[in-house]
PDB file of C-alpha atoms and ligand atoms in Angstrom:
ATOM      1  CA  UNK C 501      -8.261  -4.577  -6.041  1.00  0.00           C
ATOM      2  CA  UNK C 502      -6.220  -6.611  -3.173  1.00  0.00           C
ATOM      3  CA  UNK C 503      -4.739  -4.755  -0.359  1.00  0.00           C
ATOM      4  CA  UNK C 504      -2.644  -5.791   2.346  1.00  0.00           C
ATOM      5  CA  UNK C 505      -4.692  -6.269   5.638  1.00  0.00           C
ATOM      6  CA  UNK C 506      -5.073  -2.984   7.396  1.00  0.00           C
ATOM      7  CA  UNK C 507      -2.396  -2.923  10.128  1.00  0.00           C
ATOM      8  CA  UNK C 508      -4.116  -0.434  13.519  1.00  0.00           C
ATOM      9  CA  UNK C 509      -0.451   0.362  14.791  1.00  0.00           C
ATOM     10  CA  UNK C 510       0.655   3.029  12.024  1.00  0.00           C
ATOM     11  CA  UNK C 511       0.369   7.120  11.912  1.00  0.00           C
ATOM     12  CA  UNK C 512       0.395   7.325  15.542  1.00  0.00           C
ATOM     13  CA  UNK C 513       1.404  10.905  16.454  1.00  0.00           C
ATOM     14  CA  UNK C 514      -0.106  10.929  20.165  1.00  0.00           C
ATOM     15  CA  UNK C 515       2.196  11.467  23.140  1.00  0.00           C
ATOM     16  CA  UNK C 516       4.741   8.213  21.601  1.00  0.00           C
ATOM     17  CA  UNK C 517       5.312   9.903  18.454  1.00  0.00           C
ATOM     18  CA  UNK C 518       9.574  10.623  18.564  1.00  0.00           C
ATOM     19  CA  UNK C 519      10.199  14.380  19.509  1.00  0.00           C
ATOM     20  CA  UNK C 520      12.114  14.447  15.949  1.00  0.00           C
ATOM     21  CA  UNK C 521       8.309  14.130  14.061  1.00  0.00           C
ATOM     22  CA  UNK C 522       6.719  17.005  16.678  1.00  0.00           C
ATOM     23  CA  UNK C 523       9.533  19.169  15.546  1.00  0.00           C
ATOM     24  CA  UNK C 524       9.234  18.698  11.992  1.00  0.00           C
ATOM     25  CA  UNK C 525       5.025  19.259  12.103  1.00  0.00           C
ATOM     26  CA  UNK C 526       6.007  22.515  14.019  1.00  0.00           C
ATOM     27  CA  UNK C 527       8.708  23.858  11.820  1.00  0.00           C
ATOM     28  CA  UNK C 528       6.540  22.711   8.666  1.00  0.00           C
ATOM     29  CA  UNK C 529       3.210  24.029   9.826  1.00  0.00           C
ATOM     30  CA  UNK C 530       4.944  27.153  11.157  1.00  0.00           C
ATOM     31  CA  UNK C 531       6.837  27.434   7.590  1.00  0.00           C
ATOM     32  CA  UNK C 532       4.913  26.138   4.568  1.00  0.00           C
ATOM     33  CA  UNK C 533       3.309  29.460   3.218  1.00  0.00           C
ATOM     34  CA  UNK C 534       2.197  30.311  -0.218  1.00  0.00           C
ATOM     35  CA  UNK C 535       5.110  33.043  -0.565  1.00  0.00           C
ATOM     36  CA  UNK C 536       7.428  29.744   0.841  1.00  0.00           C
ATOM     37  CA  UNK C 537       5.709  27.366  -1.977  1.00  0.00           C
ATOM     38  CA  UNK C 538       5.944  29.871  -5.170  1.00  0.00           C
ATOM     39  CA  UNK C 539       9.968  30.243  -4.236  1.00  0.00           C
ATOM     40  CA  UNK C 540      10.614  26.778  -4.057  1.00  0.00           C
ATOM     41  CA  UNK C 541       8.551  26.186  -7.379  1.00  0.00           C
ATOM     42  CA  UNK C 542      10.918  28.992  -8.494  1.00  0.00           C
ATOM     43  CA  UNK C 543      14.082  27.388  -7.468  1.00  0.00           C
ATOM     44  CA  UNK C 544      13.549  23.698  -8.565  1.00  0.00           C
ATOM     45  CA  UNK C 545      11.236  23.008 -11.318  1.00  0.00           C
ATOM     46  CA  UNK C 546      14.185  24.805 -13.857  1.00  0.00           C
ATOM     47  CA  UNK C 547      15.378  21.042 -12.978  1.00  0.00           C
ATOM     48  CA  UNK C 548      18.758  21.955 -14.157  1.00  0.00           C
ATOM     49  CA  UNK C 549      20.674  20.524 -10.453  1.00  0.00           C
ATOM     50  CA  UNK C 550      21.449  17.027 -11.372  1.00  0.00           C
ATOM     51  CA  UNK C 551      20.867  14.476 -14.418  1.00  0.00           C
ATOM     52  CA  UNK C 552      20.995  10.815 -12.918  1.00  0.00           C
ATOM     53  CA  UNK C 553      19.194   7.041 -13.506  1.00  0.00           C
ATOM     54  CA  UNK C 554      16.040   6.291 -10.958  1.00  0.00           C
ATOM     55  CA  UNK C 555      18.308   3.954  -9.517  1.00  0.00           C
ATOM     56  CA  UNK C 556      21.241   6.783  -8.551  1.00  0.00           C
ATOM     57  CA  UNK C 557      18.231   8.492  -7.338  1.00  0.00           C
ATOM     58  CA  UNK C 558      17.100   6.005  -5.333  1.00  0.00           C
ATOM     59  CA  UNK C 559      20.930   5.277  -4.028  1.00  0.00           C
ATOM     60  CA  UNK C 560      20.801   9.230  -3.203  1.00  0.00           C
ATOM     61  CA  UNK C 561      17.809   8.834  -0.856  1.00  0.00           C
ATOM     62  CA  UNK C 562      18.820   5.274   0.889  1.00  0.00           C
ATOM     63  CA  UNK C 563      21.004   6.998   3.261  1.00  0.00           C
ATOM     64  CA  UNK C 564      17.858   9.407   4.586  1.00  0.00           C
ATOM     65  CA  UNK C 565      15.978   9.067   7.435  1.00  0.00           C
ATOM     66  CA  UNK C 566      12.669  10.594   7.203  1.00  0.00           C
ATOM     67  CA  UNK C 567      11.695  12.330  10.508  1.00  0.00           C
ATOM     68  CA  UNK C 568       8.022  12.752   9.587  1.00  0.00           C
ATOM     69  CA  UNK C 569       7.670   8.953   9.909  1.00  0.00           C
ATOM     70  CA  UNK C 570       6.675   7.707  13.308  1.00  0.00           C
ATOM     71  CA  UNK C 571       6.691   4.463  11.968  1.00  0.00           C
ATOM     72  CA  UNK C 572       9.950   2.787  11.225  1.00  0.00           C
ATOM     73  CA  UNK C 573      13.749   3.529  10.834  1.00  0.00           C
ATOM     74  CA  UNK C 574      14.888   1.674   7.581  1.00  0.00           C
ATOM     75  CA  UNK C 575      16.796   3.450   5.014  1.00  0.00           C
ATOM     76  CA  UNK C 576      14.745   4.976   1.795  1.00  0.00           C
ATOM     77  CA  UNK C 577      15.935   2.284  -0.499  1.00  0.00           C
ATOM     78  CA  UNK C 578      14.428  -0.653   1.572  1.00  0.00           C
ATOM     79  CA  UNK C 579      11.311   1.447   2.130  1.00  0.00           C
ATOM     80  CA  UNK C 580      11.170   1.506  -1.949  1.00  0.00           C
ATOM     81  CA  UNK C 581      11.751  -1.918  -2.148  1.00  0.00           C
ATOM     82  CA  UNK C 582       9.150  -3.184   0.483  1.00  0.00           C
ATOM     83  CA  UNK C 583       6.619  -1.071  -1.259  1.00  0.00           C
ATOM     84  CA  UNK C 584       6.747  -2.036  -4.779  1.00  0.00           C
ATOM     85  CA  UNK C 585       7.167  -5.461  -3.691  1.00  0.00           C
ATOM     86  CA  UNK C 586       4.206  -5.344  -1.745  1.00  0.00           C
ATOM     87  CA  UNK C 587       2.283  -4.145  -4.917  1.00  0.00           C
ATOM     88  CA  UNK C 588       3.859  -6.920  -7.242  1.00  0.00           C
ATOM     89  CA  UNK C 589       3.114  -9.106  -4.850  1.00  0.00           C
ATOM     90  CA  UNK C 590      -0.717  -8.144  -4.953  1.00  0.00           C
ATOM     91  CA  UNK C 591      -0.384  -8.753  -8.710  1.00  0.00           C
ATOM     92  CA  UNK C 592      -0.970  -5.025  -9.994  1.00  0.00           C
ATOM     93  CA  UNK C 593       0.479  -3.781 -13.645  1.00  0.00           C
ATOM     94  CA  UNK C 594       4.284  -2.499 -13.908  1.00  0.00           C
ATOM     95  CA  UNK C 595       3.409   0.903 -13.881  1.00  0.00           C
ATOM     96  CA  UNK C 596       2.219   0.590 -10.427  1.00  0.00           C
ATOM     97  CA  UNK C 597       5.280  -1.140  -9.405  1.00  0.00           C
ATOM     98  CA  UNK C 598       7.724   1.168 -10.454  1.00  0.00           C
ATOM     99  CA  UNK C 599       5.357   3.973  -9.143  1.00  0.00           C
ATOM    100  CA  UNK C 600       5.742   2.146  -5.712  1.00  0.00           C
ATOM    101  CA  UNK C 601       9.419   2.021  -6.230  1.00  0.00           C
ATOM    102  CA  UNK C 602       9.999   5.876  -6.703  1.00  0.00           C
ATOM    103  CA  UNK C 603       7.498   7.348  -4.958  1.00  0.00           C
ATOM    104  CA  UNK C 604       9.809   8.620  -2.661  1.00  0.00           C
ATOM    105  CA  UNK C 605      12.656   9.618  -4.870  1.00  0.00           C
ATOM    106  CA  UNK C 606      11.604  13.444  -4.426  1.00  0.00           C
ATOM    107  CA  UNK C 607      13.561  13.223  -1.410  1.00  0.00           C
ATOM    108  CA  UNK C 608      16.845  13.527  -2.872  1.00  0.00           C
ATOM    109  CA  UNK C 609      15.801  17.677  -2.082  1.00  0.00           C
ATOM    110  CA  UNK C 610      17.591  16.692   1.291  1.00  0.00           C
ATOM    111  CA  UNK C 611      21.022  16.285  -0.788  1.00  0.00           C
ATOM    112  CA  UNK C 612      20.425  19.812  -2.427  1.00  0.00           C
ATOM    113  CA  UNK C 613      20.176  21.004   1.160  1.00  0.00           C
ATOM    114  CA  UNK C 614      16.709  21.371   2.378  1.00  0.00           C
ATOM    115  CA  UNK C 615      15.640  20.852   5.590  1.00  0.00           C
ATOM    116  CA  UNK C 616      13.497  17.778   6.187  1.00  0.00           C
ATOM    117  CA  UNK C 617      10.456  20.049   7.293  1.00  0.00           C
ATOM    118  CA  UNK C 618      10.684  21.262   2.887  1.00  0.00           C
ATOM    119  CA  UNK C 619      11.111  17.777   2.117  1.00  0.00           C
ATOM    120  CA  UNK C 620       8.667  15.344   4.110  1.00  0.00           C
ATOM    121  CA  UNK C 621       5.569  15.152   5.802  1.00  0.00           C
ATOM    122  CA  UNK C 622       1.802  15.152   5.391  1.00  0.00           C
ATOM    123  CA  UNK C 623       0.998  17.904   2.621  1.00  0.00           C
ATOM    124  CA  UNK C 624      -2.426  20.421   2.326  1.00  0.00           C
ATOM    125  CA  UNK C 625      -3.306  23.620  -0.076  1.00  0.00           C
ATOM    126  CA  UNK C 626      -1.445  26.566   0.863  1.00  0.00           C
ATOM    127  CA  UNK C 627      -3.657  29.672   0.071  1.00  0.00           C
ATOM    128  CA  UNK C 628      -6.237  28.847   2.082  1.00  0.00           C
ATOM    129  CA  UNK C 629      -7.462  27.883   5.377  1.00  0.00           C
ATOM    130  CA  UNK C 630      -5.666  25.017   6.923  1.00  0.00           C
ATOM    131  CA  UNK C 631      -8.352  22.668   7.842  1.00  0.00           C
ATOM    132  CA  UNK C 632      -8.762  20.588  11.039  1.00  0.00           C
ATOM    133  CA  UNK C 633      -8.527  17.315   8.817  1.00  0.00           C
ATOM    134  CA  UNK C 634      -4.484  18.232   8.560  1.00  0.00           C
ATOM    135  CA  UNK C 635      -2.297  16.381  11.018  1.00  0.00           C
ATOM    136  CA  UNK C 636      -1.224  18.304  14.293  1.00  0.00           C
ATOM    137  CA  UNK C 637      -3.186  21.524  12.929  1.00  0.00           C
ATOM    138  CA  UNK C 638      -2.757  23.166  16.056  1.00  0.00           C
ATOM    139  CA  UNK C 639       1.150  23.641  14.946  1.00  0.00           C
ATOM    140  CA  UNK C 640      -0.076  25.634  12.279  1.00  0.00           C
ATOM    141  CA  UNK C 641      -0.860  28.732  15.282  1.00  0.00           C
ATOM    142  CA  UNK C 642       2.487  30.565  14.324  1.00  0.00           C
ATOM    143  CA  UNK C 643       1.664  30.719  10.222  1.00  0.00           C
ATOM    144  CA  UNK C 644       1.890  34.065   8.924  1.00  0.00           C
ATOM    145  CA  UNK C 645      -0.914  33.519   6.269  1.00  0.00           C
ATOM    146  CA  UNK C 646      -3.540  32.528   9.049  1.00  0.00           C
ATOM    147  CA  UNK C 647      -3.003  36.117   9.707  1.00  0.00           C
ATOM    148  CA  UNK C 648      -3.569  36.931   5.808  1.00  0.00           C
ATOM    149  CA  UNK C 649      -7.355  37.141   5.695  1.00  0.00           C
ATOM    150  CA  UNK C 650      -7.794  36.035   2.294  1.00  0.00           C
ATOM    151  CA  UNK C 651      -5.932  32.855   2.560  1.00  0.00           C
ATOM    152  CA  UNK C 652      -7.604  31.898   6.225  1.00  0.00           C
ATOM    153  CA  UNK C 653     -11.342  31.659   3.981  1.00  0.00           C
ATOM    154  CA  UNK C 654     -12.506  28.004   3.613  1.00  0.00           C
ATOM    155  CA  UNK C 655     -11.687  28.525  -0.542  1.00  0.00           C
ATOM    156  CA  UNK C 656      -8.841  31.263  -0.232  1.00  0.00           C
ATOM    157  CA  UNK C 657      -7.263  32.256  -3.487  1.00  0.00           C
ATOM    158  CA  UNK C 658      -9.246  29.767  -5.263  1.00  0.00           C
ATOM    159  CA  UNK C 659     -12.364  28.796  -6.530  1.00  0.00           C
ATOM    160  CA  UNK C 660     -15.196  26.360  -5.650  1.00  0.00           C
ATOM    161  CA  UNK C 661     -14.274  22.810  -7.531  1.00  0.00           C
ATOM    162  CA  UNK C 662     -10.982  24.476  -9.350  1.00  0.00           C
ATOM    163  CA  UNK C 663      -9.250  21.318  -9.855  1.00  0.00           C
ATOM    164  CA  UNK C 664      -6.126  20.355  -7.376  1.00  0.00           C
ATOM    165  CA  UNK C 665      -4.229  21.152 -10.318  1.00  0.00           C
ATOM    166  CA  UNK C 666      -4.937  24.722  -9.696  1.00  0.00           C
ATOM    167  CA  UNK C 667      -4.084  24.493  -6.129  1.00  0.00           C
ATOM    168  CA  UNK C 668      -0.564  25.164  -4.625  1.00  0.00           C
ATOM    169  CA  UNK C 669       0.172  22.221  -2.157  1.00  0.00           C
ATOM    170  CA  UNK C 670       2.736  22.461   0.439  1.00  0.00           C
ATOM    171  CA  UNK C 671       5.981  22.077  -1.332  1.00  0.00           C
ATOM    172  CA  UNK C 672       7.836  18.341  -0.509  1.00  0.00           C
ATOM    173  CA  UNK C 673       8.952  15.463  -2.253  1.00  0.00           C
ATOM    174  CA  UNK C 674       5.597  14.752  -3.744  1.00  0.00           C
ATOM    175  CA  UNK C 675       5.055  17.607  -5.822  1.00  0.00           C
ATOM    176  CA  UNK C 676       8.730  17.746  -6.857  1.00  0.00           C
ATOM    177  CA  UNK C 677       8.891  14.182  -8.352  1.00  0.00           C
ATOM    178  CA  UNK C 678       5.700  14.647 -10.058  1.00  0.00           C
ATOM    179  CA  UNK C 679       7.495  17.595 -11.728  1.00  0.00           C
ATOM    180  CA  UNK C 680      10.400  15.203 -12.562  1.00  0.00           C
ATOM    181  CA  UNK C 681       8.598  12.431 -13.751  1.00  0.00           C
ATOM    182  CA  UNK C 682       5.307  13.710 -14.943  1.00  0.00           C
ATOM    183  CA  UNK C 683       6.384  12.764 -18.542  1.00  0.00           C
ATOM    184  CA  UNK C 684       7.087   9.949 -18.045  1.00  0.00           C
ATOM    185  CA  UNK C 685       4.229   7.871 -16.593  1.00  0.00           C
ATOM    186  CA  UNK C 686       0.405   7.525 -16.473  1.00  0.00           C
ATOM    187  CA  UNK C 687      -1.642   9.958 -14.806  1.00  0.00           C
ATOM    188  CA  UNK C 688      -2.992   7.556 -12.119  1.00  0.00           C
ATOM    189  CA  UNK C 689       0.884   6.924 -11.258  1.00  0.00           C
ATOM    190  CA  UNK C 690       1.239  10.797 -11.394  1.00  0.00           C
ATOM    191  CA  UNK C 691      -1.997  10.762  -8.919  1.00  0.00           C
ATOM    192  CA  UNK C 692      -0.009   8.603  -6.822  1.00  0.00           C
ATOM    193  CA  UNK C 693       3.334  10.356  -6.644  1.00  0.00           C
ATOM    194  CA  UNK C 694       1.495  13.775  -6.332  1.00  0.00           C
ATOM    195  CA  UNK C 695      -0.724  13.463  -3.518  1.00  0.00           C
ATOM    196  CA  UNK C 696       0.431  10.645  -1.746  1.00  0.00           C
ATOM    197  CA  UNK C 697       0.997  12.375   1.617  1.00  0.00           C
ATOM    198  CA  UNK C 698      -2.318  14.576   1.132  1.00  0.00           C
ATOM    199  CA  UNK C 699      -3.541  12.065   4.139  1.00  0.00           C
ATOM    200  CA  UNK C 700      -6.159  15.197   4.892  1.00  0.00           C
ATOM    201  CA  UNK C 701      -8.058  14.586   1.044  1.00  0.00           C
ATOM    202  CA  UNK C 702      -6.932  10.691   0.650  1.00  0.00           C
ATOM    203  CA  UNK C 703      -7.293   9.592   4.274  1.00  0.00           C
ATOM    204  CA  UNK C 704      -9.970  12.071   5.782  1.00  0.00           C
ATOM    205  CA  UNK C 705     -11.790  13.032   3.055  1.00  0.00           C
ATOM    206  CA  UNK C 706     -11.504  16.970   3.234  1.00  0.00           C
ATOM    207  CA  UNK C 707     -10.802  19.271   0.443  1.00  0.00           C
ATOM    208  CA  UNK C 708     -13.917  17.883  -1.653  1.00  0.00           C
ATOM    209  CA  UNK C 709     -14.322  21.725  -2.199  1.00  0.00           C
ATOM    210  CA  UNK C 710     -11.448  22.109  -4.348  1.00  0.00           C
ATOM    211  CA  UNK C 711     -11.736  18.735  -6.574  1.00  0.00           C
ATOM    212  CA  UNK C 712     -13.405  18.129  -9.810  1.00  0.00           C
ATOM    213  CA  UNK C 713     -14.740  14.643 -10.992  1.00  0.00           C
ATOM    214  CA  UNK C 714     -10.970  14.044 -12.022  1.00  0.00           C
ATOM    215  CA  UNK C 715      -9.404  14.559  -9.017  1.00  0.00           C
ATOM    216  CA  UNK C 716     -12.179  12.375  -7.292  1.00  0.00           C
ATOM    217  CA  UNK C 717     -11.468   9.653  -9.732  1.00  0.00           C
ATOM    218  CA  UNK C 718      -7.777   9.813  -9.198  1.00  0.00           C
ATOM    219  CA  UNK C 719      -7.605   9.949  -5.405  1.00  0.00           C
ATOM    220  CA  UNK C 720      -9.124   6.019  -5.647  1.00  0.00           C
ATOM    221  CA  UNK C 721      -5.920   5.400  -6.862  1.00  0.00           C
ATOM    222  CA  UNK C 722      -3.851   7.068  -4.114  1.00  0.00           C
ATOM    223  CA  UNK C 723      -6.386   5.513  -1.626  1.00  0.00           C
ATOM    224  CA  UNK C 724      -5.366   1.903  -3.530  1.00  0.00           C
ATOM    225  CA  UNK C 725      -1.662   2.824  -3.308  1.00  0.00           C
ATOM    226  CA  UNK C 726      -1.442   3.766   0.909  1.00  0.00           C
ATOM    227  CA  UNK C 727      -1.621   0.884   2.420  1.00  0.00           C
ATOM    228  CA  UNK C 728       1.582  -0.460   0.132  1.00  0.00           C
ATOM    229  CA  UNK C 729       2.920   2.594   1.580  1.00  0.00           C
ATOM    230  CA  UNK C 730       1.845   2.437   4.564  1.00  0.00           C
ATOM    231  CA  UNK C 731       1.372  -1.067   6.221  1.00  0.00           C
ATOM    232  CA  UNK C 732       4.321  -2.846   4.395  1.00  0.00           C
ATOM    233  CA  UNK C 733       6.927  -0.923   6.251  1.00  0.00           C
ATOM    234  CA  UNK C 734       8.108  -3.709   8.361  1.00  0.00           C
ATOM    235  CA  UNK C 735      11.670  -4.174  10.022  1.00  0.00           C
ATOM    236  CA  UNK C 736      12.606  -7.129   7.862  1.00  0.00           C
ATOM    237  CA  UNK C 737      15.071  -5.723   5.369  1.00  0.00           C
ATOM    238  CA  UNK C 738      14.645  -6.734   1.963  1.00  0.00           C
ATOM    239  CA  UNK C 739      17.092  -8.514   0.149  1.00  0.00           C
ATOM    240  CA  UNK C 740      17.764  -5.770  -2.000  1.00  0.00           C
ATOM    241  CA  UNK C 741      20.838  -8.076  -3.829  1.00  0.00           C
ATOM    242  CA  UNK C 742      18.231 -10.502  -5.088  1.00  0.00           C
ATOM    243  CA  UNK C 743      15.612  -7.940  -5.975  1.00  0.00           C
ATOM    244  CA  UNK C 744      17.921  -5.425  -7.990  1.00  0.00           C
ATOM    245  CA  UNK C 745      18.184  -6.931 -11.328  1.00  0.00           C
ATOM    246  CA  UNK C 746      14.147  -7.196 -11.509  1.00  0.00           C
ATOM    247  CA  UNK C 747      13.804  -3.530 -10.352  1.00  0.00           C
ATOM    248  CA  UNK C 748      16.703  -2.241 -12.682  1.00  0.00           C
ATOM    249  CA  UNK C 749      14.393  -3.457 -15.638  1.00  0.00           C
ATOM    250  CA  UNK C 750      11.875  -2.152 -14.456  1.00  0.00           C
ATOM    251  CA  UNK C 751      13.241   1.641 -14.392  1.00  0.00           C
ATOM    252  CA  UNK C 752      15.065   0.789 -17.749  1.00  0.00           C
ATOM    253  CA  UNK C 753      11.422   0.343 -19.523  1.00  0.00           C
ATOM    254  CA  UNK C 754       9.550   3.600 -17.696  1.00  0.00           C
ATOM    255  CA  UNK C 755      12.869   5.916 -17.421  1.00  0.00           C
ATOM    256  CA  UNK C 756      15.401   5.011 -20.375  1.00  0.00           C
ATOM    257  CA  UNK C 757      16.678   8.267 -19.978  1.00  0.00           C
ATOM    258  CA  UNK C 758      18.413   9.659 -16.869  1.00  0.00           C
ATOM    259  CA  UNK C 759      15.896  11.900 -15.099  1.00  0.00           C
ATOM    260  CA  UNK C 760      16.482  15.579 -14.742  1.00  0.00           C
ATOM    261  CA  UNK C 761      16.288  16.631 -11.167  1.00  0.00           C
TER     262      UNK C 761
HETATM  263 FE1   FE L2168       6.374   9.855   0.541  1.00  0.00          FE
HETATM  264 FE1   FE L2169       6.655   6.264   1.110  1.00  0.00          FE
END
C-alpha cells in the first residue's frame, strides 16, 4: 500500500503548540470520564437531531476550526477534500475515498453545541487507567476517575483482550460518526472513522491489552489511513469547485439516503 512520504513537522505539542490546543488537552483530560461518556452515548446515539446529505454535513463542519490541531488552520471542508484526494490519488478503492472524505463529519456535534474539548482531540478507553502513551497525560492530574480505584487498574472495568468494541472510548467525533454511518460502510472504513484519533493504540502501540486478533487486524487499516490524514494537510486550498461533482457521486453511491445525525 502507497503512502505519502512521512512529513517530521506534524503533532508537535511541545512549547510551539497554540495555547488554544493546551487548553483543549486540559479541559478534555480533566473532563472525559466514564460517567461523561455513558451521558453523551445517552444523548446522541437516539440520532433523532438532524436528517441531512454527507455533503450538508460536510457544509456544517467547513466553517469549524478544530483547536486540537496544531497543525494547520483550513476550514473542515478543505481538510476533507485534501484527504480523500490524497487517497485517490494513491489509487485506493472508493470506499476508502469517501471514508477519507467524512471522516471528520462527526464534528457537526460543535453545531448541536458542544464544546470542542467533547468534540476533538486524541481519544483513549475511559474506565481504566490513562496510560502514558496518551498525549499530554499529565493533564489528566485533575480526573475524578484517577481517584476511582477501579478505573485507575491497567484493565479497569474490563477484561484482558475484551475487544475495543467492549471498551468505552472518550466520546468525540469519531465514535459519533461511526454510530451514524456504521450501516453504511465496510468495517475497515468503520475501523477508520472509529479510531482514527486513538494515536495512543494506532501511533504508539498501547492498549494491546484490550484488543483481540480483530482489532489488531483493523488498526493496519487506521495505521494505512493517518498519514492521508495527517501529512496531506497543506495550506494550498483545494479547488473544491472542480472537485465537487466527483465527490457528490461519490456520497450518492455509499449514502443515498440522508444520514441521521
Ligand atoms: Fe478526526
Ligand atoms: Fe481529519
Amino acid at each position: 500500500m502507497s503512502a505519502p512520504a512521512q512529513a517530521p513537522g506534524f503533532r508537535n505539542y511541545g512549547a510551539g503548540a497554540r495555547a488554544a490546543v493546551h487548553e483543549l488537552y486540559r479541559l478534555n483530560h480533566t473532563l472525559q470520564t466514564l460517567d461523561f461518556v455513558r451521558a453523551q452515548k445517552r444523548k446522541y446515539l437516539t440520532r433523532d437531531r438532524r436528517r441531512m446529505t454527507a455533503w450538508e454535513a460536510l457544509e456544517l463542519v467547513e466553517t469549524l476550526v478544530d483547536d486540537s490541531d496544531p497543525d494547520i488552520e483550513l476550514g473542515q471542508i478543505e481538510h476533507a477534500l485534501q484527504t480523500a484526494e490524497a487517497i485517490r490519488a494513491a489509487g485506493h478503492p472508493r470506499w476508502f475515498v469517501v471514508t477519507g472524505l467524512v471522516h471528520d463529519l462527526g464534528k457537526v456535534l460543535c453545531s448541536f453545541g458542544e464544546p470542542q474539548w467533547a468534540v476533538v482531540g486524541d481519544t483513549f478507553p475511559v474506565g481504566c487507567a490513562f496510560q502514558p502513551s496518551v498525549v499530554l497525560h499529565e493533564l489528566f492530574a485533575d480526573n475524578p476517575d484517577t481517584r476511582v480505584a477501579l478505573y485507575s487498574t491497567r484493565l479497569g472495568i474490563y477484561e484482558e483482550g475484551c475487544g475495543l468494541d467492549q471498551v468505552e472510548m472518550s466520546w468525540g467525533h469519531d465514535e459519533y460518526l461511526y454510530q451514524v454511518v456504521r450501516d453504511r460502510l465496510p468495517p475497515e472504513a468503520l475501523a477508520i472513522i472509529r479510531y482514527h484519533s486513538f494515536y495512543a493504540a494506532h501511533r504508539e502501540g498501547d492498549y494491546g491489552f484490550l484488543m483481540n486478533a480483530r482489532d489488531r487486524e483493523q488498526l493496519e487499516w487506521v495505521r494505512a489511513f493517518n498519514p492521508y490524514d495527517l501529512y496531506s494537510k497543506s495550506p494550498v486550498r483545494p479547488d473544491r469547485r472542480a472537485l465537487e461533482p466527483y465527490y457528490r457521486d461519490l456520497l450518492a453511491e455509499f449514502f443515498p439516503e440522508p444520514l441521521r445525525f
